[in-house]
Amino acid sequence: MDNKEKFKQLFLSTFQLSACTFGGGFVIIPLMRKKFVEKLGWIEEQEMMDLVAIAQSSPGAIAVNASILVGYHLAGIPGALVAVVGTVLPPLIIISIISMFYVAFRSNAIVSMAMTAMLAGVAAVICDVVITLGKSIFEKKRILPVAVLAATFVAVQFFDANIILVILACGLIGAVDTLIQQKKAEVRLK
């Protein structure tokens, strides 16, 4: 596949995913995984998980962050630009149209019921993301990632910990763990 065709496919994929995704960034993640990992085979499963983790840890909308990272991973800066335009364009068009008819949309009972029904679907997709990401942590059969997962949940849920501090602490723990694992691998190779 030449670059022009790859950019076209990247744009159309991100545009389609963004146009058909309701409920926020966490909803687009499993769809991106299915598209780029399973269907197109452009990204490995573990790479996608890493990109999602970085996107979640970065400021801004997760869907945009994930698109930028996927695009950059696939085709560098031009790929990131193509992916972000494909992701941002559908909501921009939809929000512009809705803003023109805001009063009519707000008071329409059918629109209100449809939005309420979409919440159930969004919750189901978010549960799917949690289960998929959680599975990859438990499959590694290492205690540290599971302990960090549990401690993070407890800190945020029960102690109202500052999410920025939690993310920084998790990043630091992950960096230290990676260095330790690399040192152990080097020792085994010698």
JSON list of C-alpha atoms in Angstrom, two decimals:
[
{"chain": "A", "resi": 1, "resn": "MET", "atom": "CA", "xyz": [0.00, 0.00, 0.00]},
{"chain": "A", "resi": 2, "resn": "ASP", "atom": "CA", "xyz": [1.50, 3.34, -1.04]},
{"chain": "A", "resi": 3, "resn": "ASN", "atom": "CA", "xyz": [1.56, 6.38, 1.25]},
{"chain": "A", "resi": 4, "resn": "LYS", "atom": "CA", "xyz": [-1.33, 8.13, -0.49]},
{"chain": "A", "resi": 5, "resn": "GLU", "atom": "CA", "xyz": [-3.57, 5.09, -0.06]},
{"chain": "A", "resi": 6, "resn": "LYS", "atom": "CA", "xyz": [-2.43, 4.63, 3.56]},
{"chain": "A", "resi": 7, "resn": "PHE", "atom": "CA", "xyz": [-3.24, 8.28, 4.39]},
{"chain": "A", "resi": 8, "resn": "LYS", "atom": "CA", "xyz": [-6.62, 7.95, 2.69]},
{"chain": "A", "resi": 9, "resn": "GLN", "atom": "CA", "xyz": [-7.41, 4.78, 4.66]},
{"chain": "A", "resi": 10, "resn": "LEU", "atom": "CA", "xyz": [-6.22, 6.41, 7.90]},
{"chain": "A", "resi": 11, "resn": "PHE", "atom": "CA", "xyz": [-8.36, 9.50, 7.32]},
{"chain": "A", "resi": 12, "resn": "LEU", "atom": "CA", "xyz": [-11.45, 7.51, 6.36]},
{"chain": "A", "resi": 13, "resn": "SER", "atom": "CA", "xyz": [-11.02, 5.14, 9.30]},
{"chain": "A", "resi": 14, "resn": "THR", "atom": "CA", "xyz": [-10.66, 7.88, 11.90]},
{"chain": "A", "resi": 15, "resn": "PHE", "atom": "CA", "xyz": [-13.43, 9.93, 10.29]},
{"chain": "A", "resi": 16, "resn": "GLN", "atom": "CA", "xyz": [-15.82, 6.97, 10.30]},
{"chain": "A", "resi": 17, "resn": "LEU", "atom": "CA", "xyz": [-14.95, 5.96, 13.86]},
{"chain": "A", "resi": 18, "resn": "SER", "atom": "CA", "xyz": [-15.39, 9.51, 15.10]},
{"chain": "A", "resi": 19, "resn": "ALA", "atom": "CA", "xyz": [-18.63, 10.07, 13.19]},
{"chain": "A", "resi": 20, "resn": "CYS", "atom": "CA", "xyz": [-20.24, 6.90, 14.52]},
{"chain": "A", "resi": 21, "resn": "THR", "atom": "CA", "xyz": [-19.04, 7.07, 18.12]},
{"chain": "A", "resi": 22, "resn": "PHE", "atom": "CA", "xyz": [-21.18, 8.61, 20.83]},
{"chain": "A", "resi": 23, "resn": "GLY", "atom": "CA", "xyz": [-20.27, 8.82, 24.48]},
{"chain": "A", "resi": 24, "resn": "GLY", "atom": "CA", "xyz": [-16.75, 10.14, 24.70]},
{"chain": "A", "resi": 25, "resn": "GLY", "atom": "CA", "xyz": [-13.22, 8.93, 24.16]},
{"chain": "A", "resi": 26, "resn": "PHE", "atom": "CA", "xyz": [-13.46, 5.66, 26.04]},
{"chain": "A", "resi": 27, "resn": "VAL", "atom": "CA", "xyz": [-16.06, 4.48, 23.54]},
{"chain": "A", "resi": 28, "resn": "ILE", "atom": "CA", "xyz": [-13.77, 5.01, 20.55]},
{"chain": "A", "resi": 29, "resn": "ILE", "atom": "CA", "xyz": [-10.88, 2.97, 22.02]},
{"chain": "A", "resi": 30, "resn": "PRO", "atom": "CA", "xyz": [-12.34, -0.53, 21.46]},
{"chain": "A", "resi": 31, "resn": "LEU", "atom": "CA", "xyz": [-13.49, 0.54, 18.01]},
{"chain": "A", "resi": 32, "resn": "MET", "atom": "CA", "xyz": [-9.99, 1.77, 17.16]},
{"chain": "A", "resi": 33, "resn": "ARG", "atom": "CA", "xyz": [-8.60, -1.51, 18.46]},
{"chain": "A", "resi": 34, "resn": "LYS", "atom": "CA", "xyz": [-10.94, -3.52, 16.22]},
{"chain": "A", "resi": 35, "resn": "LYS", "atom": "CA", "xyz": [-10.16, -1.35, 13.21]},
{"chain": "A", "resi": 36, "resn": "PHE", "atom": "CA", "xyz": [-6.40, -0.91, 13.47]},
{"chain": "A", "resi": 37, "resn": "VAL", "atom": "CA", "xyz": [-5.42, -4.14, 15.26]},
{"chain": "A", "resi": 38, "resn": "GLU", "atom": "CA", "xyz": [-7.92, -6.75, 14.12]},
{"chain": "A", "resi": 39, "resn": "LYS", "atom": "CA", "xyz": [-9.19, -5.55, 10.72]},
{"chain": "A", "resi": 40, "resn": "LEU", "atom": "CA", "xyz": [-6.27, -3.66, 9.18]},
{"chain": "A", "resi": 41, "resn": "GLY", "atom": "CA", "xyz": [-3.46, -5.32, 11.17]},
{"chain": "A", "resi": 42, "resn": "TRP", "atom": "CA", "xyz": [-1.49, -2.07, 11.29]},
{"chain": "A", "resi": 43, "resn": "ILE", "atom": "CA", "xyz": [-0.82, -2.19, 15.03]},
{"chain": "A", "resi": 44, "resn": "GLU", "atom": "CA", "xyz": [-0.05, -5.04, 17.43]},
{"chain": "A", "resi": 45, "resn": "GLU", "atom": "CA", "xyz": [-2.36, -5.58, 20.42]},
{"chain": "A", "resi": 46, "resn": "GLN", "atom": "CA", "xyz": [0.29, -4.58, 22.99]},
{"chain": "A", "resi": 47, "resn": "GLU", "atom": "CA", "xyz": [1.25, -1.48, 21.00]},
{"chain": "A", "resi": 48, "resn": "MET", "atom": "CA", "xyz": [-2.41, -0.41, 20.95]},
{"chain": "A", "resi": 49, "resn": "MET", "atom": "CA", "xyz": [-2.64, -0.88, 24.72]},
{"chain": "A", "resi": 50, "resn": "ASP", "atom": "CA", "xyz": [0.48, 1.23, 25.17]},
{"chain": "A", "resi": 51, "resn": "LEU", "atom": "CA", "xyz": [-0.89, 3.97, 22.91]},
{"chain": "A", "resi": 52, "resn": "VAL", "atom": "CA", "xyz": [-4.18, 3.96, 24.83]},
{"chain": "A", "resi": 53, "resn": "ALA", "atom": "CA", "xyz": [-2.32, 4.24, 28.15]},
{"chain": "A", "resi": 54, "resn": "ILE", "atom": "CA", "xyz": [-0.36, 7.24, 26.84]},
{"chain": "A", "resi": 55, "resn": "ALA", "atom": "CA", "xyz": [-3.53, 8.83, 25.41]},
{"chain": "A", "resi": 56, "resn": "GLN", "atom": "CA", "xyz": [-5.31, 8.45, 28.75]},
{"chain": "A", "resi": 57, "resn": "SER", "atom": "CA", "xyz": [-2.38, 9.95, 30.62]},
{"chain": "A", "resi": 58, "resn": "SER", "atom": "CA", "xyz": [-2.11, 12.98, 28.35]},
{"chain": "A", "resi": 59, "resn": "PRO", "atom": "CA", "xyz": [-4.17, 16.15, 28.71]},
{"chain": "A", "resi": 60, "resn": "GLY", "atom": "CA", "xyz": [-6.99, 16.61, 26.26]},
{"chain": "A", "resi": 61, "resn": "ALA", "atom": "CA", "xyz": [-9.67, 14.46, 24.71]},
{"chain": "A", "resi": 62, "resn": "ILE", "atom": "CA", "xyz": [-8.74, 10.79, 24.74]},
{"chain": "A", "resi": 63, "resn": "ALA", "atom": "CA", "xyz": [-10.15, 10.16, 21.25]},
{"chain": "A", "resi": 64, "resn": "VAL", "atom": "CA", "xyz": [-8.00, 12.93, 19.79]},
{"chain": "A", "resi": 65, "resn": "ASN", "atom": "CA", "xyz": [-4.93, 11.85, 21.78]},
{"chain": "A", "resi": 66, "resn": "ALA", "atom": "CA", "xyz": [-5.35, 8.23, 20.69]},
{"chain": "A", "resi": 67, "resn": "SER", "atom": "CA", "xyz": [-5.82, 9.26, 17.05]},
{"chain": "A", "resi": 68, "resn": "ILE", "atom": "CA", "xyz": [-2.71, 11.41, 17.14]},
{"chain": "A", "resi": 69, "resn": "LEU", "atom": "CA", "xyz": [-0.68, 8.56, 18.63]},
{"chain": "A", "resi": 70, "resn": "VAL", "atom": "CA", "xyz": [-2.03, 5.96, 16.19]},
{"chain": "A", "resi": 71, "resn": "GLY", "atom": "CA", "xyz": [-1.44, 8.27, 13.22]},
{"chain": "A", "resi": 72, "resn": "TYR", "atom": "CA", "xyz": [2.07, 9.10, 14.40]},
{"chain": "A", "resi": 73, "resn": "HIS", "atom": "CA", "xyz": [2.83, 5.43, 14.99]},
{"chain": "A", "resi": 74, "resn": "LEU", "atom": "CA", "xyz": [1.71, 4.57, 11.48]},
{"chain": "A", "resi": 75, "resn": "ALA", "atom": "CA", "xyz": [3.08, 7.48, 9.44]},
{"chain": "A", "resi": 76, "resn": "GLY", "atom": "CA", "xyz": [4.91, 10.00, 11.60]},
{"chain": "A", "resi": 77, "resn": "ILE", "atom": "CA", "xyz": [3.81, 13.64, 11.85]},
{"chain": "A", "resi": 78, "resn": "PRO", "atom": "CA", "xyz": [1.82, 13.60, 8.58]},
{"chain": "A", "resi": 79, "resn": "GLY", "atom": "CA", "xyz": [-0.05, 10.53, 9.84]},
{"chain": "A", "resi": 80, "resn": "ALA", "atom": "CA", "xyz": [-0.80, 12.26, 13.15]},
{"chain": "A", "resi": 81, "resn": "LEU", "atom": "CA", "xyz": [-2.17, 15.29, 11.28]},
{"chain": "A", "resi": 82, "resn": "VAL", "atom": "CA", "xyz": [-4.34, 13.17, 8.99]},
{"chain": "A", "resi": 83, "resn": "ALA", "atom": "CA", "xyz": [-5.69, 11.14, 11.92]},
{"chain": "A", "resi": 84, "resn": "VAL", "atom": "CA", "xyz": [-6.48, 14.18, 14.06]},
{"chain": "A", "resi": 85, "resn": "VAL", "atom": "CA", "xyz": [-8.31, 15.92, 11.20]},
{"chain": "A", "resi": 86, "resn": "GLY", "atom": "CA", "xyz": [-10.29, 12.74, 10.57]},
{"chain": "A", "resi": 87, "resn": "THR", "atom": "CA", "xyz": [-11.18, 12.52, 14.25]},
{"chain": "A", "resi": 88, "resn": "VAL", "atom": "CA", "xyz": [-12.04, 16.17, 14.87]},
{"chain": "A", "resi": 89, "resn": "LEU", "atom": "CA", "xyz": [-14.00, 16.87, 11.69]},
{"chain": "A", "resi": 90, "resn": "PRO", "atom": "CA", "xyz": [-17.19, 14.81, 12.40]},
{"chain": "A", "resi": 91, "resn": "PRO", "atom": "CA", "xyz": [-17.84, 16.28, 15.88]},
{"chain": "A", "resi": 92, "resn": "LEU", "atom": "CA", "xyz": [-17.09, 19.76, 14.54]},
{"chain": "A", "resi": 93, "resn": "ILE", "atom": "CA", "xyz": [-19.67, 19.34, 11.77]},
{"chain": "A", "resi": 94, "resn": "ILE", "atom": "CA", "xyz": [-22.25, 17.72, 14.07]},
{"chain": "A", "resi": 95, "resn": "ILE", "atom": "CA", "xyz": [-21.85, 20.29, 16.86]},
{"chain": "A", "resi": 96, "resn": "SER", "atom": "CA", "xyz": [-22.07, 23.14, 14.33]},
{"chain": "A", "resi": 97, "resn": "ILE", "atom": "CA", "xyz": [-25.35, 21.78, 12.98]},
{"chain": "A", "resi": 98, "resn": "ILE", "atom": "CA", "xyz": [-26.76, 21.09, 16.46]},
{"chain": "A", "resi": 99, "resn": "SER", "atom": "CA", "xyz": [-25.83, 24.57, 17.65]},
{"chain": "A", "resi": 100, "resn": "MET", "atom": "CA", "xyz": [-27.95, 26.05, 14.87]},
{"chain": "A", "resi": 101, "resn": "PHE", "atom": "CA", "xyz": [-30.97, 24.12, 16.08]},
{"chain": "A", "resi": 102, "resn": "TYR", "atom": "CA", "xyz": [-30.15, 23.90, 19.79]},
{"chain": "A", "resi": 103, "resn": "VAL", "atom": "CA", "xyz": [-33.50, 25.05, 21.16]},
{"chain": "A", "resi": 104, "resn": "ALA", "atom": "CA", "xyz": [-35.43, 22.58, 18.98]},
{"chain": "A", "resi": 105, "resn": "PHE", "atom": "CA", "xyz": [-33.12, 19.70, 19.96]},
{"chain": "A", "resi": 106, "resn": "ARG", "atom": "CA", "xyz": [-33.17, 20.52, 23.67]},
{"chain": "A", "resi": 107, "resn": "SER", "atom": "CA", "xyz": [-36.96, 20.45, 23.97]},
{"chain": "A", "resi": 108, "resn": "ASN", "atom": "CA", "xyz": [-37.62, 17.47, 21.66]},
{"chain": "A", "resi": 109, "resn": "ALA", "atom": "CA", "xyz": [-38.82, 14.44, 23.66]},
{"chain": "A", "resi": 110, "resn": "ILE", "atom": "CA", "xyz": [-37.62, 11.92, 21.06]},
{"chain": "A", "resi": 111, "resn": "VAL", "atom": "CA", "xyz": [-34.10, 13.36, 21.05]},
{"chain": "A", "resi": 112, "resn": "SER", "atom": "CA", "xyz": [-34.11, 13.33, 24.85]},
{"chain": "A", "resi": 113, "resn": "MET", "atom": "CA", "xyz": [-35.18, 9.65, 24.95]},
{"chain": "A", "resi": 114, "resn": "ALA", "atom": "CA", "xyz": [-32.59, 8.71, 22.32]},
{"chain": "A", "resi": 115, "resn": "MET", "atom": "CA", "xyz": [-29.82, 10.37, 24.34]},
{"chain": "A", "resi": 116, "resn": "THR", "atom": "CA", "xyz": [-30.95, 8.54, 27.49]},
{"chain": "A", "resi": 117, "resn": "ALA", "atom": "CA", "xyz": [-30.91, 5.22, 25.63]},
{"chain": "A", "resi": 118, "resn": "MET", "atom": "CA", "xyz": [-27.42, 5.94, 24.29]},
{"chain": "A", "resi": 119, "resn": "LEU", "atom": "CA", "xyz": [-26.12, 6.22, 27.87]},
{"chain": "A", "resi": 120, "resn": "ALA", "atom": "CA", "xyz": [-26.78, 2.50, 28.40]},
{"chain": "A", "resi": 121, "resn": "GLY", "atom": "CA", "xyz": [-24.80, 1.63, 25.29]},
{"chain": "A", "resi": 122, "resn": "VAL", "atom": "CA", "xyz": [-21.97, 3.93, 26.32]},
{"chain": "A", "resi": 123, "resn": "ALA", "atom": "CA", "xyz": [-21.80, 2.27, 29.75]},
{"chain": "A", "resi": 124, "resn": "ALA", "atom": "CA", "xyz": [-21.58, -1.16, 28.10]},
{"chain": "A", "resi": 125, "resn": "VAL", "atom": "CA", "xyz": [-18.75, -0.06, 25.80]},
{"chain": "A", "resi": 126, "resn": "ILE", "atom": "CA", "xyz": [-16.82, 1.46, 28.70]},
{"chain": "A", "resi": 127, "resn": "CYS", "atom": "CA", "xyz": [-17.21, -1.83, 30.61]},
{"chain": "A", "resi": 128, "resn": "ASP", "atom": "CA", "xyz": [-15.79, -3.62, 27.56]},
{"chain": "A", "resi": 129, "resn": "VAL", "atom": "CA", "xyz": [-12.76, -1.29, 27.59]},
{"chain": "A", "resi": 130, "resn": "VAL", "atom": "CA", "xyz": [-12.16, -1.92, 31.30]},
{"chain": "A", "resi": 131, "resn": "ILE", "atom": "CA", "xyz": [-12.39, -5.70, 30.85]},
{"chain": "A", "resi": 132, "resn": "THR", "atom": "CA", "xyz": [-10.13, -5.70, 27.78]},
{"chain": "A", "resi": 133, "resn": "LEU", "atom": "CA", "xyz": [-7.47, -3.50, 29.41]},
{"chain": "A", "resi": 134, "resn": "GLY", "atom": "CA", "xyz": [-7.77, -5.37, 32.71]},
{"chain": "A", "resi": 135, "resn": "LYS", "atom": "CA", "xyz": [-7.30, -8.75, 31.02]},
{"chain": "A", "resi": 136, "resn": "SER", "atom": "CA", "xyz": [-3.95, -7.69, 29.61]},
{"chain": "A", "resi": 137, "resn": "ILE", "atom": "CA", "xyz": [-2.77, -6.73, 33.10]},
{"chain": "A", "resi": 138, "resn": "PHE", "atom": "CA", "xyz": [-3.82, -10.01, 34.71]},
{"chain": "A", "resi": 139, "resn": "GLU", "atom": "CA", "xyz": [-2.45, -12.16, 31.86]},
{"chain": "A", "resi": 140, "resn": "LYS", "atom": "CA", "xyz": [1.11, -11.03, 32.52]},
{"chain": "A", "resi": 141, "resn": "LYS", "atom": "CA", "xyz": [1.10, -12.91, 35.87]},
{"chain": "A", "resi": 142, "resn": "ARG", "atom": "CA", "xyz": [3.10, -10.21, 37.61]},
{"chain": "A", "resi": 143, "resn": "ILE", "atom": "CA", "xyz": [2.06, -8.85, 40.98]},
{"chain": "A", "resi": 144, "resn": "LEU", "atom": "CA", "xyz": [3.22, -5.23, 40.53]},
{"chain": "A", "resi": 145, "resn": "PRO", "atom": "CA", "xyz": [0.76, -4.20, 37.77]},
{"chain": "A", "resi": 146, "resn": "VAL", "atom": "CA", "xyz": [-2.12, -5.80, 39.69]},
{"chain": "A", "resi": 147, "resn": "ALA", "atom": "CA", "xyz": [-1.03, -4.08, 42.91]},
{"chain": "A", "resi": 148, "resn": "VAL", "atom": "CA", "xyz": [-0.76, -0.71, 41.13]},
{"chain": "A", "resi": 149, "resn": "LEU", "atom": "CA", "xyz": [-4.21, -1.25, 39.59]},
{"chain": "A", "resi": 150, "resn": "ALA", "atom": "CA", "xyz": [-5.76, -2.04, 42.98]},
{"chain": "A", "resi": 151, "resn": "ALA", "atom": "CA", "xyz": [-3.96, 0.77, 44.81]},
{"chain": "A", "resi": 152, "resn": "THR", "atom": "CA", "xyz": [-4.95, 3.28, 42.14]},
{"chain": "A", "resi": 153, "resn": "PHE", "atom": "CA", "xyz": [-8.59, 2.24, 42.32]},
{"chain": "A", "resi": 154, "resn": "VAL", "atom": "CA", "xyz": [-8.64, 2.50, 46.12]},
{"chain": "A", "resi": 155, "resn": "ALA", "atom": "CA", "xyz": [-6.83, 5.85, 46.12]},
{"chain": "A", "resi": 156, "resn": "VAL", "atom": "CA", "xyz": [-9.17, 7.44, 43.58]},
{"chain": "A", "resi": 157, "resn": "GLN", "atom": "CA", "xyz": [-12.44, 5.81, 44.65]},
{"chain": "A", "resi": 158, "resn": "PHE", "atom": "CA", "xyz": [-12.18, 5.91, 48.44]},
{"chain": "A", "resi": 159, "resn": "PHE", "atom": "CA", "xyz": [-9.62, 8.60, 49.25]},
{"chain": "A", "resi": 160, "resn": "ASP", "atom": "CA", "xyz": [-10.45, 11.10, 46.50]},
{"chain": "A", "resi": 161, "resn": "ALA", "atom": "CA", "xyz": [-6.80, 11.23, 45.49]},
{"chain": "A", "resi": 162, "resn": "ASN", "atom": "CA", "xyz": [-5.67, 13.87, 43.02]},
{"chain": "A", "resi": 163, "resn": "ILE", "atom": "CA", "xyz": [-5.77, 12.10, 39.65]},
{"chain": "A", "resi": 164, "resn": "ILE", "atom": "CA", "xyz": [-2.73, 13.98, 38.35]},
{"chain": "A", "resi": 165, "resn": "LEU", "atom": "CA", "xyz": [-0.64, 12.80, 41.29]},
{"chain": "A", "resi": 166, "resn": "VAL", "atom": "CA", "xyz": [-1.93, 9.25, 40.81]},
{"chain": "A", "resi": 167, "resn": "ILE", "atom": "CA", "xyz": [-1.00, 9.29, 37.11]},
{"chain": "A", "resi": 168, "resn": "LEU", "atom": "CA", "xyz": [2.46, 10.69, 37.87]},
{"chain": "A", "resi": 169, "resn": "ALA", "atom": "CA", "xyz": [3.01, 8.09, 40.62]},
{"chain": "A", "resi": 170, "resn": "CYS", "atom": "CA", "xyz": [1.91, 5.27, 38.30]},
{"chain": "A", "resi": 171, "resn": "GLY", "atom": "CA", "xyz": [4.21, 6.58, 35.56]},
{"chain": "A", "resi": 172, "resn": "LEU", "atom": "CA", "xyz": [7.13, 6.70, 37.97]},
{"chain": "A", "resi": 173, "resn": "ILE", "atom": "CA", "xyz": [6.42, 3.19, 39.24]},
{"chain": "A", "resi": 174, "resn": "GLY", "atom": "CA", "xyz": [6.15, 1.94, 35.64]},
{"chain": "A", "resi": 175, "resn": "ALA", "atom": "CA", "xyz": [9.42, 3.62, 34.65]},
{"chain": "A", "resi": 176, "resn": "VAL", "atom": "CA", "xyz": [11.29, 2.18, 37.64]},
{"chain": "A", "resi": 177, "resn": "ASP", "atom": "CA", "xyz": [9.80, -1.27, 37.01]},
{"chain": "A", "resi": 178, "resn": "THR", "atom": "CA", "xyz": [10.80, -1.11, 33.34]},
{"chain": "A", "resi": 179, "resn": "LEU", "atom": "CA", "xyz": [14.38, -0.20, 34.27]},
{"chain": "A", "resi": 180, "resn": "ILE", "atom": "CA", "xyz": [14.53, -3.05, 36.76]},
{"chain": "A", "resi": 181, "resn": "GLN", "atom": "CA", "xyz": [13.14, -5.53, 34.20]},
{"chain": "A", "resi": 182, "resn": "GLN", "atom": "CA", "xyz": [15.67, -4.34, 31.60]},
{"chain": "A", "resi": 183, "resn": "LYS", "atom": "CA", "xyz": [18.55, -4.76, 34.06]},
{"chain": "A", "resi": 184, "resn": "LYS", "atom": "CA", "xyz": [17.35, -8.28, 34.91]},
{"chain": "A", "resi": 185, "resn": "ALA", "atom": "CA", "xyz": [17.14, -9.12, 31.19]},
{"chain": "A", "resi": 186, "resn": "GLU", "atom": "CA", "xyz": [20.68, -7.82, 30.63]},
{"chain": "A", "resi": 187, "resn": "VAL", "atom": "CA", "xyz": [21.99, -9.91, 33.52]},
{"chain": "A", "resi": 188, "resn": "ARG", "atom": "CA", "xyz": [20.28, -13.05, 32.12]},
{"chain": "A", "resi": 189, "resn": "LEU", "atom": "CA", "xyz": [21.83, -12.45, 28.68]},
{"chain": "A", "resi": 190, "resn": "LYS", "atom": "CA", "xyz": [25.35, -12.27, 30.09]}
]
